[in-house]
XYZ file of C-alpha atoms in Angstrom:
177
model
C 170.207 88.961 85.017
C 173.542 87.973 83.433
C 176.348 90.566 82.308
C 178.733 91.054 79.357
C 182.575 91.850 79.679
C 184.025 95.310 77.999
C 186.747 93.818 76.276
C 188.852 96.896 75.337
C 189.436 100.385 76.374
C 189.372 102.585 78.826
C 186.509 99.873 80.637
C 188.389 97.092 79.880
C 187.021 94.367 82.399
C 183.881 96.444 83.212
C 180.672 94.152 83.626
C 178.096 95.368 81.994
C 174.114 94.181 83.041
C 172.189 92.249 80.115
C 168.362 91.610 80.207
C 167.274 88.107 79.639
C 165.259 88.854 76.379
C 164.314 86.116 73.904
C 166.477 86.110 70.829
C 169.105 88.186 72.182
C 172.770 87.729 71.178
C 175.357 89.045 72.603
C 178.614 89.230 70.221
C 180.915 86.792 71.582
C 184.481 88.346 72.787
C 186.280 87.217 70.359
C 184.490 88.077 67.303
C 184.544 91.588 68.971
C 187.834 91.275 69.406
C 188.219 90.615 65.859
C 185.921 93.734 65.025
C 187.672 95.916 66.711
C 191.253 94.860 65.567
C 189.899 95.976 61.833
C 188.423 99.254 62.975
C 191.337 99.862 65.485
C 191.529 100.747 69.084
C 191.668 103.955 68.842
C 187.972 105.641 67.570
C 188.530 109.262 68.635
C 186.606 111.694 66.417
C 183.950 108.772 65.061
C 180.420 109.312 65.833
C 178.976 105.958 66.451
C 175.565 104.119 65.659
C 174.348 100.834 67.626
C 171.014 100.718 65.471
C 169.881 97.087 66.860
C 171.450 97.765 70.916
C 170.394 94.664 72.276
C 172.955 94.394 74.794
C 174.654 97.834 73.467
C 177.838 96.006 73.898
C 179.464 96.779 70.426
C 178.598 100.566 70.942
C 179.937 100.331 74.823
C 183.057 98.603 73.293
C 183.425 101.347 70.975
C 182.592 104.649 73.745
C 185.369 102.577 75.772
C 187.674 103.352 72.468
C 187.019 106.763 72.397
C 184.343 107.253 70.232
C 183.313 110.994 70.255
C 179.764 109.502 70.422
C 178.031 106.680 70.978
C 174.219 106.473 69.782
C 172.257 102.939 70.981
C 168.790 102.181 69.764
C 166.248 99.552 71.362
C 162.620 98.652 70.898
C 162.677 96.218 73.715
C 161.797 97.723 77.107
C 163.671 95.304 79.245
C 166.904 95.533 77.205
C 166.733 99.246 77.112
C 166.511 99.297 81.019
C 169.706 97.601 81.156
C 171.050 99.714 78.665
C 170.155 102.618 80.748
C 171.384 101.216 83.890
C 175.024 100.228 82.042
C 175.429 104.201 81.298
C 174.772 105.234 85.106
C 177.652 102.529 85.649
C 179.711 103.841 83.740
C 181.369 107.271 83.170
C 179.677 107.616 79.577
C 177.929 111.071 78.666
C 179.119 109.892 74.736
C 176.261 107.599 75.220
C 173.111 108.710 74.217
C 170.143 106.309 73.983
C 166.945 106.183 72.239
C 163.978 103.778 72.567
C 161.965 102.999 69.896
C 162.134 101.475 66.429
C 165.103 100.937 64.631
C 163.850 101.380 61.029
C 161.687 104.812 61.944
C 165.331 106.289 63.718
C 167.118 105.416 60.529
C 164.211 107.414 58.518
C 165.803 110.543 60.599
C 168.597 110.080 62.130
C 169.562 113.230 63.791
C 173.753 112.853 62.244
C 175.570 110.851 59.891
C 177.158 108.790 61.334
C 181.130 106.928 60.197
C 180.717 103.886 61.768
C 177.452 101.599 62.161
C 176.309 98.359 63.980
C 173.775 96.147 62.627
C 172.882 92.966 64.785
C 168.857 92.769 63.482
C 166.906 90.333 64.933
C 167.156 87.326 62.776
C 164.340 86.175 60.272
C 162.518 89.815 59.539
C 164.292 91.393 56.625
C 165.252 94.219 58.520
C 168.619 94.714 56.639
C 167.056 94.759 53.656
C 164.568 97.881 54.897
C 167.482 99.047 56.236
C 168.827 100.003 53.053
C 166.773 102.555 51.920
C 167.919 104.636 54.480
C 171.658 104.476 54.368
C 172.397 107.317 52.310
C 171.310 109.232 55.192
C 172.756 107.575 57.867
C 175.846 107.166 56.608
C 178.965 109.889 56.626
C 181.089 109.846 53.708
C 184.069 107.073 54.314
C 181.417 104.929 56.440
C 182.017 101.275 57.680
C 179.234 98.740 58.470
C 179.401 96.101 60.771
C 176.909 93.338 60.424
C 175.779 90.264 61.930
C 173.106 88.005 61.052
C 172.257 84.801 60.120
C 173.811 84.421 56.859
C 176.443 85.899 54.715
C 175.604 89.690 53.904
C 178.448 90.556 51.006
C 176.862 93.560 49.771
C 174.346 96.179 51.865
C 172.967 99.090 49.257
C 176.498 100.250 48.310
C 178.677 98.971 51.031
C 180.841 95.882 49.832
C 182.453 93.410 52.950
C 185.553 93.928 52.629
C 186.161 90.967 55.664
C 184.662 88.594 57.504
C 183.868 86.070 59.377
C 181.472 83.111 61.067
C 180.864 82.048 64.743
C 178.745 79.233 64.908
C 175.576 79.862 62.841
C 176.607 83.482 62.998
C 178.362 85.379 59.888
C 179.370 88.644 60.912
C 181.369 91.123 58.155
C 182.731 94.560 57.771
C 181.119 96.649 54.599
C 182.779 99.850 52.916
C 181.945 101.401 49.863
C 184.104 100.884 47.002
């Protein structure tokens, strides 16, 4: 089992546990960093979606910030045990998590929520199904972050407004115009 460094925050340094799971990415530090510096440090008040967990780091990252709350959703048993494990580490009770598919949570999400994290797995369309659902997952004044494996400028009627690449990876920030 490897781990992931909180990079910001009140858990700044905190190692987090990270199941080895095919196909799983963790966002580097420094594109987080980067992320981060564009939403600000400071995220009291925002109710938070990881919709793709994985390694629930970008949703940690933002708890750590002061989200008000913090929701993380994973299909992948393994991953989901870690991300369960990471909350009893932590003093989190923003954190709520929910196992199952991504796509049916988005269908009813149980808030709006003002800031989201998308990090699909690669090569299955899911942004694209994804869409469909935004106007009901979204609050009014809503960013997207995104990462995937190639440029993502527009996402239903979000716009990137920034971003950048890491290797193979493009990752942006979306708002509606």
């Amino acid at each position: 089992m490897s781990r992931i460094r909180i990079i910001g925050g009140q858990w700044r340094s905190r190692l987090l546990p990270v199941a080895s799971v095919t196909g799983l990415r963790p966002t580097p530090d420094a594109v987080r960093e980067r992320l981060f510096n564009w939403l600000g440090q400071d995220l009291r008040g925002m109710h938070c979606l990881d919709l793709f967990a994985g390694t629930g780091v970008l949703g940690f990252e933002a708890a750590s910030r002061g989200a008000e709350s913090v929701t993380l959703v994973e299909r992948d048993a393994r991953a989901f045990s870690r991300l369960r494990e990471a909350v009893g580490q932590l003093p989190a009770p923003q954190v709520r998590l929910h196992r199952g598919d991504a796509l049916e949570f988005a269908a009813h999400p149980p808030r709006r929520f003002d800031v989201l994290f998308l990090d699909p797995p690669y090569g299955l369309g899911l942004l694209g199904k994804l869409v469909t659902h935004l106007p009901g997952l979204v609050a009014d004044d809503a960013v997207i972050y995104c990462e995937a494996e190639h440029a993502v400028p527009e996402l239903g009627d979000f716009r990137a407004t920034r971003e950048g690449r890491a290797g193979q990876v493009h990752y942006q920030l979306l708002e509606q115009p």
